[in-house]
Amino acid sequence: MSTDDLESDLTRQTENSPRELLTRSFFFLCAALSVVTTVSIVALLVTEAAKFFTITAPLMGIEGQTASIVEFLTGTTWQINSQEFGVLALVSATLLITIGSAIIALPLGVATAIYLSEYASKQARSVLKPALEILAGVPTVVYGFFALIYITPALEVVLPSIGTFNLLSASIVVGIMIIPMVASISEDAMSAVPDELRQAGYGMGATKFDVSTGVVVPAALSGIFSSFILALSRAIGETMAVTVAAGSQAKFLNPLNPASFLEGALPMTAAMVQLLTGDITGGGLAYRSLFAIGLVLFVITLVMNLISDIVAQRYREEY
């Protein structure tokens, strides 16, 4: 019997052993559970959100008040008492917080990743990286109170017209929250860049800064961009920090106007918390609007993740 035949026979025996079959079954169940959970969540959102809209509610056996899908997607007023459900009022606040947190977290996160990957010693990296990731373990509600008690009063010194609840402090605290995600994933991507590329840059007379920004960062671009999308998805879905810091009054704000950051508003996640903790009737129109907001939030996050995959595939480097 040849060596290849012997190896093939041993492989078949190993794969058919009870222990191997049990292990494979366990891992299959774990994978299947993840898929079933995801499909169940999507099905719940779609089914319950369909009961909210005028077009689909009769098909779901829902009678009584419903909302127009056009008014929901294009309306700029969100008032539960007057039955006005314009989700753009909530989306604008979420978008402003996402933009503000991105301005803070993305450059700081990438700069931190460059330092950890290219400049820090092994001893410094072993201390700084775990210390940085501790930020991700702080409860989000603590971040919210930190913004309300410390960040907002500090901003009032510079910007006297800023409100007690405002989107600027919410953006700052969410930006601080997502810095570890940007820094950690970007640093992993930079560390995966082969040293041969660095040495080639040094051989051509490039400085440490030139190699870091001109060789390593472009080579790790797919991983860095993925960290951006994941961090911004976290910013969009953040709940307790923005619930405490951003305010509770829904209003449509212009995302292109910097003055909008000085006002308080109601992001999508905070609106869901407000609805759940308010005096709403289970199964009523306000209750069903929860799932409509959740579906919009899910679609936004899904689109961002798809964009991340496309860009990662487009700029991925094979070494």
Tab-separated table of C-alpha atoms in Angstrom:
chain	number	residue	atom	x	y	z
A	1	MET	CA	0.000	0.000	0.000
A	2	SER	CA	1.347	3.391	-0.989
A	3	THR	CA	1.868	6.236	1.438
A	4	ASP	CA	-1.008	8.218	-0.098
A	5	ASP	CA	-3.392	5.272	0.240
A	6	LEU	CA	-2.337	4.773	3.845
A	7	GLU	CA	-2.911	8.422	4.681
A	8	SER	CA	-6.319	8.352	2.958
A	9	ASP	CA	-7.353	5.254	4.902
A	10	LEU	CA	-6.278	6.783	8.208
A	11	THR	CA	-8.186	9.979	7.370
A	12	ARG	CA	-11.398	8.033	6.669
A	13	GLN	CA	-11.047	6.107	9.913
A	14	THR	CA	-10.537	9.324	11.856
A	15	GLU	CA	-13.478	11.064	10.214
A	16	ASN	CA	-15.809	8.142	10.935
A	17	SER	CA	-14.843	7.789	14.595
A	18	PRO	CA	-17.625	8.532	17.131
A	19	ARG	CA	-15.647	11.367	18.690
A	20	GLU	CA	-15.084	13.057	15.326
A	21	LEU	CA	-18.752	12.664	14.351
A	22	LEU	CA	-19.850	14.143	17.682
A	23	THR	CA	-17.489	17.083	17.268
A	24	ARG	CA	-18.653	17.760	13.703
A	25	SER	CA	-22.296	17.568	14.791
A	26	PHE	CA	-21.681	20.016	17.631
A	27	PHE	CA	-20.025	22.596	15.384
A	28	PHE	CA	-22.753	22.144	12.761
A	29	LEU	CA	-25.422	22.827	15.391
A	30	CYS	CA	-23.563	25.978	16.461
A	31	ALA	CA	-23.426	27.223	12.873
A	32	ALA	CA	-27.069	26.303	12.253
A	33	LEU	CA	-28.138	28.050	15.460
A	34	SER	CA	-26.445	31.258	14.293
A	35	VAL	CA	-28.228	31.107	10.938
A	36	VAL	CA	-31.608	30.284	12.500
A	37	THR	CA	-31.246	33.147	14.989
A	38	THR	CA	-30.446	35.621	12.211
A	39	VAL	CA	-33.334	34.440	10.031
A	40	SER	CA	-35.721	34.564	13.014
A	41	ILE	CA	-34.769	38.148	13.846
A	42	VAL	CA	-35.223	39.256	10.231
A	43	ALA	CA	-38.555	37.429	9.983
A	44	LEU	CA	-39.763	39.056	13.220
A	45	LEU	CA	-38.830	42.542	12.034
A	46	VAL	CA	-40.428	42.111	8.620
A	47	THR	CA	-43.595	40.476	9.952
A	48	GLU	CA	-44.221	42.991	12.737
A	49	ALA	CA	-43.246	45.999	10.618
A	50	ALA	CA	-45.685	44.854	7.926
A	51	LYS	CA	-48.505	45.228	10.462
A	52	PHE	CA	-47.591	48.906	10.805
A	53	PHE	CA	-48.061	49.884	7.170
A	54	THR	CA	-51.355	50.518	5.402
A	55	ILE	CA	-50.407	48.486	2.340
A	56	THR	CA	-49.501	45.254	4.118
A	57	ALA	CA	-51.506	45.422	7.366
A	58	PRO	CA	-54.733	43.966	5.869
A	59	LEU	CA	-52.740	41.007	4.560
A	60	MET	CA	-51.530	40.390	8.117
A	61	GLY	CA	-55.078	40.479	9.503
A	62	ILE	CA	-54.609	43.889	11.156
A	63	GLU	CA	-57.599	46.208	11.419
A	64	GLY	CA	-57.694	49.768	12.714
A	65	GLN	CA	-55.037	52.455	12.506
A	66	THR	CA	-52.092	51.990	10.194
A	67	ALA	CA	-49.424	54.255	8.717
A	68	SER	CA	-48.504	55.135	5.162
A	69	ILE	CA	-45.157	53.738	4.113
A	70	VAL	CA	-44.508	56.850	1.996
A	71	GLU	CA	-45.177	59.213	4.895
A	72	PHE	CA	-43.080	57.019	7.186
A	73	LEU	CA	-40.053	57.080	4.896
A	74	THR	CA	-40.338	60.726	3.791
A	75	GLY	CA	-41.949	62.463	6.781
A	76	THR	CA	-39.906	64.763	8.989
A	77	THR	CA	-42.202	64.865	12.027
A	78	TRP	CA	-42.277	62.173	14.707
A	79	GLN	CA	-45.120	62.719	17.169
A	80	ILE	CA	-46.729	59.661	18.740
A	81	ASN	CA	-49.637	61.580	20.274
A	82	SER	CA	-50.679	63.087	16.949
A	83	GLN	CA	-49.994	59.857	15.068
A	84	GLU	CA	-47.236	61.382	12.925
A	85	PHE	CA	-44.555	58.852	12.106
A	86	GLY	CA	-41.890	60.479	9.942
A	87	VAL	CA	-38.764	58.412	10.438
A	88	LEU	CA	-36.480	61.034	8.835
A	89	ALA	CA	-36.663	63.003	12.090
A	90	LEU	CA	-35.015	60.042	13.811
A	91	VAL	CA	-32.673	59.153	10.957
A	92	SER	CA	-31.270	62.703	10.832
A	93	ALA	CA	-30.261	62.574	14.504
A	94	THR	CA	-28.698	59.136	14.059
A	95	LEU	CA	-26.838	60.352	10.965
A	96	LEU	CA	-25.471	63.405	12.779
A	97	ILE	CA	-24.185	61.302	15.671
A	98	THR	CA	-22.608	58.864	13.217
A	99	ILE	CA	-20.893	61.683	11.311
A	100	GLY	CA	-19.664	63.322	14.503
A	101	SER	CA	-18.349	60.097	15.990
A	102	ALA	CA	-16.631	59.234	12.697
A	103	ILE	CA	-14.816	62.575	12.651
A	104	ILE	CA	-13.456	61.770	16.109
A	105	ALA	CA	-12.875	58.024	16.002
A	106	LEU	CA	-11.570	57.317	12.507
A	107	PRO	CA	-8.449	59.532	12.478
A	108	LEU	CA	-7.648	58.840	16.128
A	109	GLY	CA	-8.190	55.111	15.670
A	110	VAL	CA	-5.985	54.896	12.583
A	111	ALA	CA	-3.270	57.023	14.207
A	112	THR	CA	-3.360	54.770	17.259
A	113	ALA	CA	-3.132	51.687	15.043
A	114	ILE	CA	-0.130	53.135	13.190
A	115	TYR	CA	1.650	53.784	16.478
A	116	LEU	CA	0.897	50.322	17.863
A	117	SER	CA	1.888	48.576	14.633
A	118	GLU	CA	4.900	50.618	13.501
A	119	TYR	CA	6.327	52.640	16.379
A	120	ALA	CA	5.526	50.944	19.691
A	121	SER	CA	7.866	48.348	21.163
A	122	LYS	CA	6.557	44.880	21.978
A	123	GLN	CA	6.451	45.747	25.662
A	124	ALA	CA	4.578	48.994	25.050
A	125	ARG	CA	2.132	47.250	22.684
A	126	SER	CA	1.452	44.513	25.225
A	127	VAL	CA	0.368	47.170	27.713
A	128	LEU	CA	-1.278	49.787	25.499
A	129	LYS	CA	-3.465	47.538	23.351
A	130	PRO	CA	-5.237	45.780	26.272
A	131	ALA	CA	-5.574	49.147	28.028
A	132	LEU	CA	-7.175	50.611	24.911
A	133	GLU	CA	-9.573	47.716	24.587
A	134	ILE	CA	-10.760	48.271	28.155
A	135	LEU	CA	-12.749	51.185	26.737
A	136	ALA	CA	-14.888	48.657	24.875
A	137	GLY	CA	-15.769	46.966	28.167
A	138	VAL	CA	-17.181	50.051	29.885
A	139	PRO	CA	-21.024	49.896	30.055
A	140	THR	CA	-22.555	52.232	27.501
A	141	VAL	CA	-24.878	53.856	30.025
A	142	VAL	CA	-21.753	54.982	31.914
A	143	TYR	CA	-20.569	56.703	28.743
A	144	GLY	CA	-23.925	58.458	28.556
A	145	PHE	CA	-23.663	59.847	32.077
A	146	PHE	CA	-20.032	60.779	31.418
A	147	ALA	CA	-21.189	62.855	28.439
A	148	LEU	CA	-23.984	64.465	30.431
A	149	ILE	CA	-21.965	65.271	33.549
A	150	TYR	CA	-18.515	66.079	32.162
A	151	ILE	CA	-18.485	66.594	28.394
A	152	THR	CA	-21.548	68.846	28.120
A	153	PRO	CA	-20.452	71.265	30.910
A	154	ALA	CA	-17.011	71.472	29.259
A	155	LEU	CA	-18.646	72.278	25.929
A	156	GLU	CA	-20.810	74.957	27.555
A	157	VAL	CA	-17.661	76.887	28.430
A	158	VAL	CA	-16.748	77.111	24.742
A	159	LEU	CA	-20.265	77.076	23.277
A	160	PRO	CA	-22.653	78.855	25.681
A	161	SER	CA	-25.637	78.304	23.390
A	162	ILE	CA	-25.381	74.518	23.541
A	163	GLY	CA	-28.250	72.670	25.202
A	164	THR	CA	-28.049	70.330	28.164
A	165	PHE	CA	-28.940	67.482	25.841
A	166	ASN	CA	-27.148	67.825	22.530
A	167	LEU	CA	-25.824	65.766	19.666
A	168	LEU	CA	-22.269	67.067	19.978
A	169	SER	CA	-21.585	65.480	23.357
A	170	ALA	CA	-23.341	62.314	22.194
A	171	SER	CA	-21.090	62.248	19.111
A	172	ILE	CA	-17.957	62.741	21.200
A	173	VAL	CA	-18.782	59.962	23.625
A	174	VAL	CA	-19.801	57.539	20.872
A	175	GLY	CA	-16.583	58.427	19.041
A	176	ILE	CA	-14.603	57.528	22.168
A	177	MET	CA	-16.506	54.252	22.398
A	178	ILE	CA	-15.647	53.097	18.876
A	179	ILE	CA	-11.967	54.132	18.886
A	180	PRO	CA	-10.886	50.697	20.265
A	181	MET	CA	-12.703	48.918	17.443
A	182	VAL	CA	-11.063	51.046	14.747
A	183	ALA	CA	-7.639	50.864	16.374
A	184	SER	CA	-7.681	47.129	17.110
A	185	ILE	CA	-8.893	45.934	13.702
A	186	SER	CA	-6.704	48.418	11.822
A	187	GLU	CA	-3.661	47.405	13.871
A	188	ASP	CA	-4.293	43.736	13.078
A	189	ALA	CA	-4.521	44.586	9.378
A	190	MET	CA	-1.271	46.583	9.498
A	191	SER	CA	0.557	43.871	11.412
A	192	ALA	CA	-0.400	41.392	8.681
A	193	VAL	CA	1.485	43.418	6.068
A	194	PRO	CA	4.714	41.514	5.191
A	195	ASP	CA	7.944	43.005	6.507
A	196	GLU	CA	9.400	42.695	3.022
A	197	LEU	CA	7.331	45.679	1.923
A	198	ARG	CA	8.649	47.750	4.807
A	199	GLN	CA	12.227	46.745	4.104
A	200	ALA	CA	11.778	47.615	0.421
A	201	GLY	CA	10.639	51.089	1.446
A	202	TYR	CA	13.588	51.566	3.777
A	203	GLY	CA	15.901	50.326	1.041
A	204	MET	CA	14.700	53.140	-1.185
A	205	GLY	CA	15.543	55.707	1.482
A	206	ALA	CA	12.051	56.209	2.907
A	207	THR	CA	11.605	57.365	6.484
A	208	LYS	CA	9.560	55.562	9.140
A	209	PHE	CA	6.688	57.959	8.548
A	210	ASP	CA	6.844	57.477	4.776
A	211	VAL	CA	6.798	53.703	5.110
A	212	SER	CA	3.956	53.792	7.631
A	213	THR	CA	1.703	56.103	5.621
A	214	GLY	CA	2.831	55.285	2.093
A	215	VAL	CA	3.365	51.526	2.265
A	216	VAL	CA	1.716	49.928	5.293
A	217	VAL	CA	-1.552	51.874	5.333
A	218	PRO	CA	-2.288	51.379	1.602
A	219	ALA	CA	-1.416	47.676	1.893
A	220	ALA	CA	-3.826	47.290	4.846
A	221	LEU	CA	-6.538	49.464	3.322
A	222	SER	CA	-9.176	46.740	3.066
A	223	GLY	CA	-8.867	45.884	6.758
A	224	ILE	CA	-8.836	49.538	7.765
A	225	PHE	CA	-11.956	50.286	5.760
A	226	SER	CA	-13.680	47.256	7.255
A	227	SER	CA	-12.898	48.617	10.718
A	228	PHE	CA	-14.508	51.913	9.691
A	229	ILE	CA	-17.730	50.238	8.608
A	230	LEU	CA	-17.928	48.002	11.682
A	231	ALA	CA	-17.278	50.957	13.988
A	232	LEU	CA	-19.873	53.134	12.256
A	233	SER	CA	-22.374	50.279	12.405
A	234	ARG	CA	-21.749	50.190	16.149
A	235	ALA	CA	-22.261	53.957	16.303
A	236	ILE	CA	-25.558	53.704	14.420
A	237	GLY	CA	-26.828	50.975	16.723
A	238	GLU	CA	-25.631	52.522	19.987
A	239	THR	CA	-28.524	52.877	22.430
A	240	MET	CA	-27.958	53.854	26.041
A	241	ALA	CA	-25.221	56.459	25.574
A	242	VAL	CA	-27.265	58.438	23.058
A	243	THR	CA	-30.465	57.911	25.045
A	244	VAL	CA	-28.897	59.699	28.016
A	245	ALA	CA	-26.892	62.359	26.169
A	246	ALA	CA	-28.771	63.265	22.987
A	247	GLY	CA	-32.205	64.210	24.299
A	248	SER	CA	-35.766	62.969	23.933
A	249	GLN	CA	-37.420	65.458	21.563
A	250	ALA	CA	-37.681	64.233	17.984
A	251	LYS	CA	-36.889	66.881	15.388
A	252	PHE	CA	-35.573	66.912	11.861
A	253	LEU	CA	-32.104	68.454	11.662
A	254	ASN	CA	-29.995	69.241	8.623
A	255	PRO	CA	-26.967	66.888	8.714
A	256	LEU	CA	-25.000	69.383	6.600
A	257	ASN	CA	-25.457	72.209	9.118
A	258	PRO	CA	-22.789	72.166	11.876
A	259	ALA	CA	-25.138	74.125	14.169
A	260	SER	CA	-27.375	71.046	14.325
A	261	PHE	CA	-24.871	69.409	16.667
A	262	LEU	CA	-25.683	71.992	19.337
A	263	GLU	CA	-29.310	70.870	19.563
A	264	GLY	CA	-30.876	67.881	21.191
A	265	ALA	CA	-32.732	65.307	19.121
A	266	LEU	CA	-33.989	61.745	19.228
A	267	PRO	CA	-31.960	59.044	17.425
A	268	MET	CA	-33.638	55.854	16.229
A	269	THR	CA	-32.337	53.659	19.045
A	270	ALA	CA	-33.349	56.197	21.700
A	271	ALA	CA	-36.816	56.436	20.132
A	272	MET	CA	-37.199	52.672	20.494
A	273	VAL	CA	-36.212	52.860	24.156
A	274	GLN	CA	-38.625	55.752	24.671
A	275	LEU	CA	-41.470	53.792	23.108
A	276	LEU	CA	-40.752	50.671	25.136
A	277	THR	CA	-40.596	52.563	28.431
A	278	GLY	CA	-43.601	54.772	27.669
A	279	ASP	CA	-47.304	54.149	28.133
A	280	ILE	CA	-48.018	52.486	24.808
A	281	THR	CA	-50.564	49.787	24.184
A	282	GLY	CA	-49.139	46.446	23.179
A	283	GLY	CA	-50.195	45.708	19.622
A	284	GLY	CA	-51.156	49.336	18.968
A	285	LEU	CA	-49.815	51.586	16.228
A	286	ALA	CA	-47.093	53.115	18.424
A	287	TYR	CA	-45.988	49.658	19.505
A	288	ARG	CA	-45.800	48.431	15.913
A	289	SER	CA	-43.733	51.488	14.953
A	290	LEU	CA	-40.951	49.981	17.089
A	291	PHE	CA	-40.471	47.238	14.548
A	292	ALA	CA	-40.671	49.651	11.630
A	293	ILE	CA	-37.809	51.682	13.142
A	294	GLY	CA	-35.906	48.488	13.851
A	295	LEU	CA	-36.317	47.366	10.242
A	296	VAL	CA	-34.964	50.683	8.940
A	297	LEU	CA	-32.016	50.396	11.327
A	298	PHE	CA	-31.386	46.839	10.188
A	299	VAL	CA	-31.453	47.798	6.500
A	300	ILE	CA	-29.014	50.688	7.059
A	301	THR	CA	-26.585	48.438	8.927
A	302	LEU	CA	-26.927	45.667	6.342
A	303	VAL	CA	-26.176	48.063	3.487
A	304	MET	CA	-23.081	49.328	5.305
A	305	ASN	CA	-21.826	45.791	5.860
A	306	LEU	CA	-22.387	44.933	2.189
A	307	ILE	CA	-20.424	48.031	1.182
A	308	SER	CA	-17.663	46.958	3.561
A	309	ASP	CA	-17.484	43.513	1.932
A	310	ILE	CA	-17.388	44.996	-1.567
A	311	VAL	CA	-14.620	47.448	-0.708
A	312	ALA	CA	-12.662	44.790	1.193
A	313	GLN	CA	-12.819	42.490	-1.818
A	314	ARG	CA	-11.883	45.318	-4.159
A	315	TYR	CA	-8.779	46.447	-2.250
A	316	ARG	CA	-7.722	43.177	-0.647
A	317	GLU	CA	-4.057	42.350	-1.160
A	318	GLU	CA	-2.899	38.732	-1.349
A	319	TYR	CA	0.528	38.046	0.164
